[in-house]
Short mmCIF file of C-alpha atoms and ligand atoms in Angstrom, two decimals:
data_model
loop_
_atom_site.label_atom_id
_atom_site.label_comp_id
_atom_site.label_asym_id
_atom_site.label_seq_id
_atom_site.Cartn_x
_atom_site.Cartn_y
_atom_site.Cartn_z
CA MET A 27 87.32 -32.53 -52.14
CA ASN A 28 85.63 -31.17 -48.96
CA THR A 29 81.86 -30.99 -49.07
CA PHE A 30 79.88 -28.72 -46.80
CA LEU A 31 76.13 -28.92 -46.27
CA VAL A 32 74.16 -25.93 -44.98
CA PHE A 33 70.68 -26.53 -43.58
CA LEU A 34 68.22 -23.86 -44.73
CA GLU A 35 65.47 -23.64 -42.12
CA GLN A 36 61.98 -22.56 -43.18
CA ARG A 37 58.94 -21.62 -41.20
CA GLU A 38 55.56 -21.37 -42.93
CA GLY A 39 57.48 -21.72 -46.21
CA VAL A 40 59.71 -18.70 -45.55
CA VAL A 41 63.45 -19.42 -45.30
CA LYS A 42 64.99 -17.92 -42.19
CA GLU A 43 67.27 -14.95 -42.62
CA ALA A 44 69.75 -16.58 -40.18
CA SER A 45 70.06 -19.63 -42.47
CA ILE A 46 70.71 -17.46 -45.52
CA GLU A 47 73.35 -15.65 -43.48
CA ALA A 48 74.94 -19.01 -42.55
CA TRP A 49 75.11 -20.03 -46.22
CA ASN A 50 76.65 -16.71 -47.21
CA LEU A 51 79.20 -16.89 -44.40
CA VAL A 52 80.29 -20.37 -45.50
CA GLN A 53 80.54 -19.12 -49.09
CA GLU A 54 82.85 -16.33 -47.96
CA PHE A 55 85.33 -18.90 -46.66
CA VAL A 56 84.92 -21.23 -49.59
CA ALA A 57 85.35 -18.55 -52.27
CA LEU A 58 89.12 -18.96 -52.42
CA ARG A 59 89.15 -22.75 -51.99
CA PRO A 60 88.62 -24.71 -55.19
CA ASP A 61 88.87 -27.96 -53.13
CA THR A 62 85.55 -27.32 -51.35
CA CYS A 63 81.98 -27.38 -52.58
CA VAL A 64 78.85 -26.28 -50.74
CA SER A 65 75.35 -27.72 -50.91
CA ALA A 66 72.25 -26.75 -49.00
CA LEU A 67 69.17 -28.62 -47.85
CA LEU A 68 65.75 -26.98 -47.77
CA ALA A 69 63.11 -29.22 -46.20
CA GLY A 70 59.40 -28.66 -46.53
CA PRO A 71 57.08 -26.89 -48.97
CA ALA A 72 58.62 -23.51 -49.81
CA ASP A 73 58.86 -21.30 -52.87
CA ILE A 74 62.49 -21.47 -53.97
CA LEU A 75 62.11 -18.19 -55.89
CA GLN A 76 62.40 -16.37 -52.55
CA LEU A 77 66.08 -17.37 -52.53
CA ASP A 78 66.74 -15.63 -55.81
CA GLY A 79 69.28 -12.89 -55.20
CA CYS A 80 69.80 -13.90 -51.55
CA LEU A 81 72.35 -16.72 -51.81
CA ALA A 82 75.95 -15.88 -52.67
CA GLY A 83 78.56 -18.11 -54.29
CA LYS A 84 77.87 -21.37 -56.01
CA GLY A 85 76.36 -24.69 -55.10
CA VAL A 86 73.33 -26.94 -55.20
CA VAL A 87 70.24 -26.49 -53.05
CA TYR A 88 68.51 -29.83 -52.46
CA HIS A 89 64.84 -29.33 -51.80
CA THR A 90 62.03 -31.59 -50.69
CA ASN A 91 58.43 -30.42 -50.93
CA GLU A 92 57.16 -33.29 -48.79
CA GLU A 93 54.34 -32.46 -46.38
CA ALA A 94 56.12 -34.48 -43.66
CA PHE A 95 58.62 -31.60 -43.44
CA ARG A 96 56.16 -28.72 -43.36
CA LEU A 97 56.29 -28.68 -39.57
CA CYS A 98 59.44 -29.07 -37.50
CA ASN A 99 59.32 -32.76 -36.60
CA PRO A 100 62.84 -33.41 -35.25
CA GLN A 101 62.75 -37.17 -35.99
CA HIS A 102 61.84 -36.60 -39.65
CA TYR A 103 64.32 -33.78 -40.06
CA THR A 104 67.15 -35.76 -38.45
CA ARG A 105 66.66 -38.64 -40.82
CA LEU A 106 66.43 -36.41 -43.88
CA ILE A 107 69.57 -34.44 -42.97
CA ALA A 108 71.57 -37.61 -42.16
CA GLU A 109 70.57 -39.18 -45.46
CA THR A 110 71.36 -36.03 -47.42
CA MET A 111 74.78 -35.79 -45.71
CA LYS A 112 75.51 -39.31 -46.93
CA ARG A 113 74.17 -38.66 -50.39
CA VAL A 114 76.33 -35.59 -51.03
CA GLY A 115 79.30 -36.99 -49.09
CA ALA A 116 79.30 -34.00 -46.73
CA THR A 117 81.88 -33.93 -43.96
CA THR A 118 80.73 -30.67 -42.39
CA LEU A 119 77.20 -29.54 -41.60
CA PHE A 120 76.24 -25.96 -40.78
CA PHE A 121 73.10 -24.70 -39.12
CA ALA A 122 72.05 -21.24 -38.08
CA ASP A 123 71.94 -21.25 -34.27
CA THR A 124 68.17 -21.41 -33.73
CA ALA A 125 65.77 -23.24 -31.41
CA LEU A 126 65.31 -25.93 -34.09
CA SER A 127 69.02 -26.45 -34.70
CA ARG A 128 69.62 -26.76 -30.96
CA ASP A 129 67.27 -29.72 -31.12
CA LEU A 130 68.51 -31.26 -34.38
CA ALA A 131 72.27 -30.81 -34.05
CA PRO A 132 72.76 -33.00 -30.93
CA ARG A 133 70.57 -35.74 -32.45
CA LEU A 134 72.68 -35.70 -35.62
CA SER A 135 75.89 -35.57 -33.65
CA VAL A 136 74.97 -38.85 -31.92
CA ARG A 137 73.57 -40.46 -35.04
CA LEU A 138 76.55 -39.59 -37.25
CA HIS A 139 79.28 -39.72 -34.55
CA ALA A 140 80.11 -36.14 -35.44
CA SER A 141 81.75 -33.40 -33.35
CA LEU A 142 79.21 -30.72 -32.47
CA LEU A 143 80.21 -27.12 -31.79
CA SER A 144 77.23 -24.88 -31.14
CA GLY A 145 76.93 -21.10 -31.01
CA CYS A 146 80.04 -20.44 -33.10
CA THR A 147 81.48 -17.38 -34.72
CA PHE A 148 84.20 -17.73 -37.33
CA ASP A 149 87.20 -15.88 -38.56
CA GLN A 150 90.00 -16.81 -40.92
CA ALA A 151 91.77 -18.73 -38.12
CA TRP A 152 88.96 -21.28 -38.19
CA TRP A 153 89.51 -21.98 -41.83
CA ASP A 154 93.23 -22.34 -41.25
CA GLY A 155 92.51 -25.08 -38.70
CA GLY A 156 92.67 -22.84 -35.65
CA GLY A 157 89.17 -23.66 -34.36
CA CYS A 158 86.04 -21.58 -34.05
CA GLN A 159 85.15 -19.09 -31.34
CA ARG A 160 82.32 -19.70 -28.88
CA PRO A 161 81.14 -17.64 -25.93
CA VAL A 162 81.48 -19.55 -22.61
CA TYR A 163 80.78 -18.88 -18.91
CA SER A 164 77.65 -16.90 -19.74
CA GLY A 165 79.53 -14.85 -22.31
CA ALA A 166 82.29 -13.82 -19.88
CA ALA A 167 84.97 -15.41 -22.08
CA MET A 168 85.48 -16.66 -25.61
CA ALA A 169 86.78 -20.21 -26.11
CA ILE A 170 88.51 -21.51 -29.21
CA SER A 171 87.09 -24.96 -29.93
CA VAL A 172 88.54 -27.52 -32.32
CA PRO A 173 86.42 -30.52 -33.40
CA ARG A 174 87.83 -34.02 -32.79
CA HIS A 175 85.95 -36.12 -35.32
CA SER A 176 86.20 -36.09 -39.08
CA LEU A 177 82.47 -35.31 -39.34
CA LYS A 178 81.66 -31.89 -37.92
CA ILE A 179 78.51 -29.97 -37.10
CA TYR A 180 78.50 -26.24 -36.38
CA THR A 181 75.65 -23.96 -35.40
CA ILE A 182 76.43 -20.37 -36.33
CA LEU A 183 75.32 -17.46 -34.17
CA PRO A 184 73.12 -14.96 -36.00
CA HIS A 185 74.95 -11.92 -37.34
CA ALA A 186 78.28 -13.80 -37.15
CA ALA A 187 79.14 -12.79 -40.72
CA SER A 188 82.39 -10.87 -40.89
CA SER A 189 81.52 -8.66 -43.85
CA ALA A 190 78.81 -7.83 -46.35
CA THR A 191 78.41 -10.67 -48.81
CA ILE A 192 78.55 -10.08 -52.55
CA ILE A 193 75.56 -11.78 -54.16
CA SER A 194 76.15 -10.81 -57.80
CA GLY A 195 77.60 -13.54 -59.97
CA ALA A 196 76.11 -16.28 -57.82
CA SER A 197 75.47 -19.63 -59.47
CA ILE A 198 72.94 -21.68 -57.51
CA THR A 199 71.11 -24.71 -58.87
CA PHE A 200 68.11 -26.42 -57.30
CA GLU A 201 67.45 -30.14 -57.22
CA LEU A 202 64.26 -31.78 -56.01
CA LEU A 203 64.87 -34.76 -53.70
CA GLU A 204 63.10 -38.09 -54.00
CA PRO A 205 60.41 -38.44 -51.29
CA LEU A 206 61.39 -40.41 -48.17
CA SER A 207 59.10 -43.18 -47.05
CA PHE A 208 58.21 -43.28 -43.37
CA THR A 209 57.15 -46.34 -41.42
CA SER A 210 54.03 -46.07 -39.25
CA GLN A 211 56.29 -45.83 -36.15
CA GLU A 212 57.99 -42.79 -37.65
CA LEU A 213 54.74 -40.91 -38.26
CA PHE A 214 53.46 -39.00 -35.27
CA PRO A 215 50.04 -37.45 -34.77
CA LEU A 216 49.97 -33.66 -34.49
CA VAL A 217 49.20 -32.83 -30.85
CA ARG A 218 49.08 -29.06 -30.92
CA ARG A 219 49.92 -26.46 -33.50
CA MET A 220 51.34 -23.14 -32.35
CA THR A 221 51.48 -20.35 -34.90
CA MET A 222 53.80 -17.38 -34.67
CA ARG A 223 52.29 -14.04 -35.57
CA LYS A 224 52.98 -13.18 -39.21
CA GLY A 225 55.17 -10.17 -40.01
CA VAL A 226 56.80 -10.14 -36.56
CA PRO A 227 60.53 -10.95 -36.71
CA ASP A 228 61.88 -13.81 -34.60
CA VAL A 229 63.66 -12.36 -31.59
CA ALA A 230 66.84 -14.29 -32.51
CA GLU A 231 67.00 -12.58 -35.88
CA ALA A 232 65.54 -9.14 -35.20
CA ALA A 233 67.69 -6.06 -35.85
CA ILE A 234 65.79 -4.18 -33.12
CA ILE A 235 64.62 -5.77 -29.87
CA VAL A 236 62.43 -4.14 -27.25
CA ALA A 237 62.83 -6.40 -24.22
CA GLY A 238 60.97 -6.28 -20.94
CA GLY A 239 61.77 -7.66 -17.50
CA ARG A 240 59.92 -8.37 -14.30
CA GLY A 241 59.68 -4.66 -13.62
CA MET A 242 57.07 -4.34 -16.42
CA GLY A 243 54.71 -5.60 -13.72
CA SER A 244 52.24 -7.73 -15.71
CA ALA A 245 51.40 -9.25 -19.08
CA GLU A 246 49.36 -6.12 -19.80
CA GLY A 247 52.45 -4.00 -19.18
CA PHE A 248 53.92 -5.47 -22.36
CA ALA A 249 51.34 -3.64 -24.51
CA LEU A 250 53.69 -0.64 -24.30
CA LEU A 251 56.61 -2.74 -25.53
CA GLU A 252 54.52 -4.22 -28.34
CA GLU A 253 53.58 -0.75 -29.51
CA LEU A 254 57.18 0.45 -29.35
CA ALA A 255 58.41 -2.64 -31.22
CA ARG A 256 55.73 -2.10 -33.87
CA LEU A 257 56.79 1.51 -34.41
CA LEU A 258 60.47 0.54 -34.62
CA GLY A 259 59.85 -2.55 -36.77
CA GLY A 260 61.42 -4.75 -34.11
CA ALA A 261 60.58 -7.76 -31.96
CA VAL A 262 59.55 -8.03 -28.31
CA GLY A 263 61.91 -9.96 -26.03
CA ALA A 264 61.62 -11.00 -22.40
CA SER A 265 63.68 -11.98 -19.39
CA ARG A 266 63.17 -15.37 -17.78
CA PRO A 267 60.92 -14.31 -14.86
CA VAL A 268 58.56 -12.79 -17.41
CA VAL A 269 58.30 -16.13 -19.21
CA ASP A 270 58.07 -18.05 -15.92
CA GLU A 271 55.14 -15.81 -14.94
CA GLY A 272 53.46 -16.69 -18.24
CA TRP A 273 53.38 -13.05 -19.37
CA ARG A 274 55.22 -13.86 -22.62
CA PRO A 275 55.99 -17.08 -24.58
CA HIS A 276 59.28 -18.92 -24.13
CA ALA A 277 60.10 -18.20 -27.79
CA GLU A 278 60.78 -14.61 -26.70
CA GLN A 279 63.08 -15.43 -23.76
CA ILE A 280 66.56 -13.99 -24.03
CA GLY A 281 69.40 -15.34 -21.93
CA GLN A 282 71.34 -18.39 -20.92
CA THR A 283 68.29 -20.65 -21.08
CA GLY A 284 66.63 -18.66 -23.85
CA LYS A 285 67.86 -17.22 -27.12
CA THR A 286 71.15 -15.52 -27.90
CA VAL A 287 70.59 -12.32 -29.83
CA ALA A 288 72.71 -9.85 -31.76
CA PRO A 289 70.48 -6.91 -32.72
CA ALA A 290 71.75 -3.52 -33.83
CA LEU A 291 69.61 -1.96 -31.06
CA TYR A 292 68.63 -3.62 -27.75
CA LEU A 293 66.22 -1.72 -25.56
CA ALA A 294 66.16 -3.25 -22.06
CA CYS A 295 63.11 -2.10 -20.12
CA ALA A 296 62.92 -2.88 -16.40
CA ILE A 297 65.54 -5.61 -16.72
CA SER A 298 68.13 -5.71 -13.91
CA GLY A 299 70.96 -7.19 -16.01
CA THR A 300 71.96 -10.44 -14.31
CA PRO A 301 74.81 -12.49 -15.86
CA GLN A 302 72.30 -15.06 -17.17
CA HIS A 303 70.56 -12.34 -19.17
CA LEU A 304 73.67 -10.45 -20.24
CA ALA A 305 75.19 -13.71 -21.53
CA ALA A 306 72.89 -13.53 -24.53
CA ILE A 307 73.21 -9.88 -25.51
CA GLY A 308 77.00 -9.53 -25.67
CA SER A 309 76.90 -9.09 -29.45
CA ALA A 310 74.20 -6.40 -29.44
CA GLY A 311 75.20 -3.18 -31.18
CA THR A 312 73.75 -0.38 -29.05
CA ILE A 313 72.14 -1.14 -25.68
CA VAL A 314 69.66 1.31 -24.19
CA ALA A 315 68.42 0.60 -20.67
CA ILE A 316 65.44 2.02 -18.82
CA ASN A 317 65.39 1.21 -15.10
CA ARG A 318 64.27 3.06 -12.02
CA ASP A 319 67.25 1.78 -10.03
CA LEU A 320 70.33 3.87 -10.78
CA HIS A 321 72.52 0.99 -9.53
CA ALA A 322 70.97 -1.74 -11.71
CA PRO A 323 73.84 -3.74 -13.34
CA ILE A 324 72.26 -3.30 -16.78
CA PHE A 325 73.61 0.27 -16.74
CA ASP A 326 77.16 -1.14 -16.62
CA VAL A 327 76.75 -2.56 -20.12
CA ALA A 328 74.33 0.00 -21.57
CA ASP A 329 75.49 2.61 -24.08
CA TYR A 330 72.61 4.88 -23.05
CA GLY A 331 70.64 4.75 -19.82
CA ILE A 332 67.40 6.34 -18.65
CA VAL A 333 66.79 6.25 -14.90
CA GLY A 334 63.05 6.28 -14.50
CA ASP A 335 59.79 4.39 -14.27
CA VAL A 336 58.99 2.48 -17.48
CA HIS A 337 55.32 3.36 -17.11
CA LEU A 338 56.23 7.04 -17.39
CA VAL A 339 59.17 6.85 -19.79
CA LEU A 340 57.75 4.44 -22.38
CA PRO A 341 54.50 6.34 -23.16
CA LYS A 342 56.60 9.50 -23.71
CA LEU A 343 59.03 7.60 -25.94
CA ILE A 344 56.14 6.17 -27.96
CA GLU A 345 54.55 9.61 -28.32
CA GLU A 346 57.83 11.15 -29.52
CA LEU A 347 58.35 8.33 -31.97
CA GLN A 348 54.82 8.65 -33.36
CA GLU A 349 55.38 12.40 -33.89
CA PHE A 350 58.73 11.72 -35.53
CA LEU A 351 57.29 9.09 -37.88
CA LYS A 352 54.35 11.35 -38.81
CA LYS A 353 56.77 14.04 -39.99
CA ARG A 354 58.77 11.67 -42.21
C1 FAD B 418 70.51 -21.53 -14.63
C2 FAD B 418 69.83 -20.21 -14.79
C3 FAD B 418 69.46 -19.82 -16.07
C4 FAD B 418 68.83 -18.58 -16.25
N1 FAD B 418 68.49 -18.22 -17.53
C5 FAD B 418 67.99 -16.98 -17.72
C6 FAD B 418 67.69 -16.52 -19.03
O1 FAD B 418 67.81 -17.23 -20.02
N2 FAD B 418 67.23 -15.26 -19.17
C7 FAD B 418 67.03 -14.41 -18.10
O2 FAD B 418 66.62 -13.26 -18.32
N3 FAD B 418 67.27 -14.87 -16.86
C8 FAD B 418 67.72 -16.10 -16.63
N4 FAD B 418 67.93 -16.54 -15.37
C9 FAD B 418 67.40 -15.73 -14.26
C10 FAD B 418 68.31 -14.60 -13.83
O3 FAD B 418 69.20 -15.04 -12.83
C11 FAD B 418 67.48 -13.42 -13.27
O4 FAD B 418 66.62 -13.89 -12.25
C12 FAD B 418 66.64 -12.72 -14.33
O5 FAD B 418 67.43 -12.39 -15.44
C13 FAD B 418 66.07 -11.43 -13.75
O6 FAD B 418 65.12 -10.95 -14.63
P1 FAD B 418 64.63 -9.44 -14.57
O7 FAD B 418 65.77 -8.54 -14.82
O8 FAD B 418 63.44 -9.33 -15.46
O9 FAD B 418 64.06 -9.31 -13.08
P2 FAD B 418 64.68 -8.61 -11.80
O10 FAD B 418 66.05 -9.06 -11.54
O11 FAD B 418 63.66 -8.77 -10.75
O12 FAD B 418 64.78 -7.07 -12.21
C14 FAD B 418 63.68 -6.24 -12.42
C15 FAD B 418 64.24 -4.84 -12.69
O13 FAD B 418 63.18 -3.99 -13.01
C16 FAD B 418 63.42 -2.73 -12.38
N5 FAD B 418 62.08 -2.13 -12.22
C17 FAD B 418 61.06 -2.55 -11.44
N6 FAD B 418 59.97 -1.80 -11.64
C18 FAD B 418 60.34 -0.84 -12.55
C19 FAD B 418 59.65 0.23 -13.16
N7 FAD B 418 58.36 0.51 -12.90
N8 FAD B 418 60.33 1.03 -14.05
C20 FAD B 418 61.64 0.80 -14.32
N9 FAD B 418 62.34 -0.23 -13.78
C21 FAD B 418 61.68 -1.04 -12.91
C22 FAD B 418 64.10 -3.07 -11.09
O14 FAD B 418 64.84 -1.95 -10.62
C23 FAD B 418 64.97 -4.24 -11.48
O15 FAD B 418 66.26 -3.78 -11.89
C24 FAD B 418 68.55 -17.76 -15.15
C25 FAD B 418 68.92 -18.17 -13.88
C26 FAD B 418 69.54 -19.38 -13.69
C27 FAD B 418 69.93 -19.81 -12.31
#
């Protein structure tokens, strides 16, 4: 019997959409395999009722309400996941590809002597032993990677699901885990707490991203992008120079050293389109670029382009959108 464990990541008690997607993707593969069972781990205080109607297939969700897991302490999480892997006899661990999993997965790989493949997408070939697909060379090529060790860890890119998942008929049970005891060396004082704004989607999960580059000119210039993102129900993203300048937080950085995104709509405002930025938006649905330079490389990948100054184009776009939304 193969046992898979899926880590369900929560923030402020809300389970991340990308983790639910990872669970449902794994269930799609497992559906026709009676020799495989799937469990999940949800760490930290969270209302499990939120998962009702979201998780497909069957399996057990192990949950711990311990305060030690409320915040993302990588040492605590690593120990909990490793112990849960052992407890359920899991040979394969799945994460959604998030900032937290990029921290936890390598730690677990070393601790468990497991093969780690990060940023994966899957198709049937993976299940048949053909390996999983991963973007390499800044997204210029796809590699097929096959794990070497018997224990495997995968982080799954958001929106990697191949088809809509059928939730009806799901059979999920929940089991509360015994608390872990931590030694004084394992308990760390809280140095600083950073809170994300509520109701704003994480850029890695957002279906609509309004991203700004250096050409926005200043931190204040992003007020236009915030307003546009609010009207569209999307998230604000940023290129690296914007983050380096301190105009936006690193959590919003998109690119090789930031987050990989796969929104349905990506609006690139005053972003030139260097390979390091484009590496992370290869899976975006529709790309719209606004740039005053007709020859900016972003136009090579954009589905729609507007050649113009963002400070003139964006206010007009916002006005049009406000009018449109008023009429609905
Ligand atoms: C190892 C490494 C990792 C990196 N990782 C990342 C990463 O994760 N993410 C990332 O983004 N970059 C990354 N970079 C940096 C990358 O090489 C580029 O420097 C960066 O992407 C450029 O950002 P930009 O497009 O905002 O700025 P620029 O390249 O300076 O482009 C600004 C654009 O704005 C346009 N513009 C200016 N003013 C206006 C206006 N008023 N109206 C309309 N358009 C205007 C200009 O025509 C120009 O095209 C990395 C680089 C290295 C070496």
